[in-house]
Amino acid sequence: MDQNNITNNTHQPFLFAGILLSAVVYTLTACGNDGKRDISAFYFPLEELEDGRVYAYSPEAGDSADMSYWYLYSDERDSGDFLTSTQYDRYFEIRQIVREKIVSSGSLARNTYLYELDTATGKSIPVRTTLESNNLFPFRVTDSLGVFLYRMHYTPPGDDSTRIYLIRNRRFLGDGPDFEFKGTPYPTIRMGIQEVIGHDREGSAEFKGHGEEWYAKGLGLVYYYKTYGLENQIRVAYRLTDTFPMVELERRARTR
């Protein structure tokens, strides 16, 4: 028997196995490559928020008296990664608390509390909302045709006959301009916003708005604007101007 034939025949099973393995790897890679872009790095950086951080947003007009502050902190539990944001107004009063769960596909709202004035007591109290669709931020996107829906409603304190609701659609608009923060430029992406705010009480009324959000890589939300009304007569716009520990926000609240 030819020794060369013995050698070739011995290697054939291994060669076939290698070809089969390559085909399997190629197939799995092709299936995982769904044409979507991973934008998770543009959302708030969880690892840097484990000790908490305040994001200070200034109005576009530059009026420091109308600042908005977001205190963000992340925590890791057996059930997953979470991010909590507490939003304060210029008077350092809490306006909203949102707790999110971070999953492979993006950020999902777990619960949202709004702080409303209780007409009976004259104090601001938390009001838990009912979440109907909880998509906050997607991690994998294709183009502006994909819409990510957030929808909730709540009943104001002391007024059981009224139901207020918010419908918000986000869609990916692609790359945005670099955002300069503390002397460093950061690449951004843009998200388009469409909103409907309405209430049901002896009929219904709706207030529509639209705008944009910019998210910077390694920072999160750095700029947003919204316009409301048929002629866009109401416009709000804020940009990130500083970040600092919670103790600094407490100091500012004491000295205002």
PDB file of N, CA and C in Angstrom, residues 58-61 66 195 210-212 223-228 232-239:
ATOM      1  N   SER A  58     -27.732  73.705  31.431  1.00  0.00           N
ATOM      2  CA  SER A  58     -28.029  75.128  31.360  1.00  0.00           C
ATOM      3  C   SER A  58     -28.947  75.410  30.178  1.00  0.00           C
ATOM      4  N   PRO A  59     -29.888  76.342  30.338  1.00  0.00           N
ATOM      5  CA  PRO A  59     -30.736  76.706  29.193  1.00  0.00           C
ATOM      6  C   PRO A  59     -29.896  77.321  28.091  1.00  0.00           C
ATOM      7  N   GLU A  60     -30.318  77.120  26.872  1.00  0.00           N
ATOM      8  CA  GLU A  60     -29.537  77.569  25.726  1.00  0.00           C
ATOM      9  C   GLU A  60     -29.321  79.080  25.750  1.00  0.00           C
ATOM     10  N   ALA A  61     -30.268  79.816  26.314  1.00  0.00           N
ATOM     11  CA  ALA A  61     -30.147  81.274  26.380  1.00  0.00           C
ATOM     12  C   ALA A  61     -29.108  81.715  27.401  1.00  0.00           C
ATOM     13  N   ASP A  66     -32.282  79.319  35.615  1.00  0.00           N
ATOM     14  CA  ASP A  66     -33.240  78.333  35.146  1.00  0.00           C
ATOM     15  C   ASP A  66     -32.567  76.984  34.894  1.00  0.00           C
ATOM     16  N   GLU A 195     -43.582  64.057  20.618  1.00  0.00           N
ATOM     17  CA  GLU A 195     -44.315  63.912  21.884  1.00  0.00           C
ATOM     18  C   GLU A 195     -45.768  64.343  21.739  1.00  0.00           C
ATOM     19  N   HIS A 210     -42.094  68.419  19.293  1.00  0.00           N
ATOM     20  CA  HIS A 210     -41.044  67.643  18.647  1.00  0.00           C
ATOM     21  C   HIS A 210     -39.701  68.275  18.984  1.00  0.00           C
ATOM     22  N   GLY A 211     -38.632  67.528  18.758  1.00  0.00           N
ATOM     23  CA  GLY A 211     -37.311  68.062  19.058  1.00  0.00           C
ATOM     24  C   GLY A 211     -36.228  67.047  18.796  1.00  0.00           C
ATOM     25  N   GLU A 212     -35.083  67.263  19.431  1.00  0.00           N
ATOM     26  CA  GLU A 212     -33.925  66.383  19.261  1.00  0.00           C
ATOM     27  C   GLU A 212     -33.191  66.217  20.573  1.00  0.00           C
ATOM     28  N   TYR A 223     -27.320  67.408  25.134  1.00  0.00           N
ATOM     29  CA  TYR A 223     -28.087  68.532  24.585  1.00  0.00           C
ATOM     30  C   TYR A 223     -29.471  68.043  24.188  1.00  0.00           C
ATOM     31  N   TYR A 224     -30.481  68.891  24.407  1.00  0.00           N
ATOM     32  CA  TYR A 224     -31.818  68.554  23.933  1.00  0.00           C
ATOM     33  C   TYR A 224     -32.631  69.823  23.732  1.00  0.00           C
ATOM     34  N   TYR A 225     -33.524  69.769  22.776  1.00  0.00           N
ATOM     35  CA  TYR A 225     -34.469  70.872  22.598  1.00  0.00           C
ATOM     36  C   TYR A 225     -35.822  70.295  22.197  1.00  0.00           C
ATOM     37  N   LYS A 226     -36.878  71.025  22.562  1.00  0.00           N
ATOM     38  CA  LYS A 226     -38.235  70.647  22.206  1.00  0.00           C
ATOM     39  C   LYS A 226     -39.026  71.904  21.891  1.00  0.00           C
ATOM     40  N   THR A 227     -39.908  71.805  20.916  1.00  0.00           N
ATOM     41  CA  THR A 227     -40.816  72.902  20.596  1.00  0.00           C
ATOM     42  C   THR A 227     -42.243  72.386  20.667  1.00  0.00           C
ATOM     43  N   TYR A 228     -43.147  73.251  21.103  1.00  0.00           N
ATOM     44  CA  TYR A 228     -44.551  72.893  21.261  1.00  0.00           C
ATOM     45  C   TYR A 228     -45.425  73.966  20.613  1.00  0.00           C
ATOM     46  N   ASN A 232     -44.825  76.404  16.855  1.00  0.00           N
ATOM     47  CA  ASN A 232     -43.586  76.230  17.625  1.00  0.00           C
ATOM     48  C   ASN A 232     -43.298  77.437  18.523  1.00  0.00           C
ATOM     49  N   GLN A 233     -44.358  77.998  19.087  1.00  0.00           N
ATOM     50  CA  GLN A 233     -44.191  79.212  19.884  1.00  0.00           C
ATOM     51  C   GLN A 233     -43.543  78.958  21.243  1.00  0.00           C
ATOM     52  N   ILE A 234     -43.554  77.712  21.689  1.00  0.00           N
ATOM     53  CA  ILE A 234     -42.897  77.369  22.952  1.00  0.00           C
ATOM     54  C   ILE A 234     -41.677  76.510  22.634  1.00  0.00           C
ATOM     55  N   ARG A 235     -40.517  76.943  23.118  1.00  0.00           N
ATOM     56  CA  ARG A 235     -39.288  76.204  22.838  1.00  0.00           C
ATOM     57  C   ARG A 235     -38.438  76.131  24.096  1.00  0.00           C
ATOM     58  N   VAL A 236     -37.944  74.947  24.389  1.00  0.00           N
ATOM     59  CA  VAL A 236     -37.013  74.763  25.498  1.00  0.00           C
ATOM     60  C   VAL A 236     -35.779  74.060  24.954  1.00  0.00           C
ATOM     61  N   ALA A 237     -34.619  74.476  25.427  1.00  0.00           N
ATOM     62  CA  ALA A 237     -33.365  73.869  24.967  1.00  0.00           C
ATOM     63  C   ALA A 237     -32.348  73.936  26.098  1.00  0.00           C
ATOM     64  N   TYR A 238     -31.681  72.811  26.351  1.00  0.00           N
ATOM     65  CA  TYR A 238     -30.692  72.728  27.428  1.00  0.00           C
ATOM     66  C   TYR A 238     -29.459  72.000  26.917  1.00  0.00           C
ATOM     67  N   ARG A 239     -28.290  72.398  27.471  1.00  0.00           N
ATOM     68  CA  ARG A 239     -27.047  71.703  27.148  1.00  0.00           C
ATOM     69  C   ARG A 239     -26.269  71.434  28.434  1.00  0.00           C
TER      70      ARG A 239
END
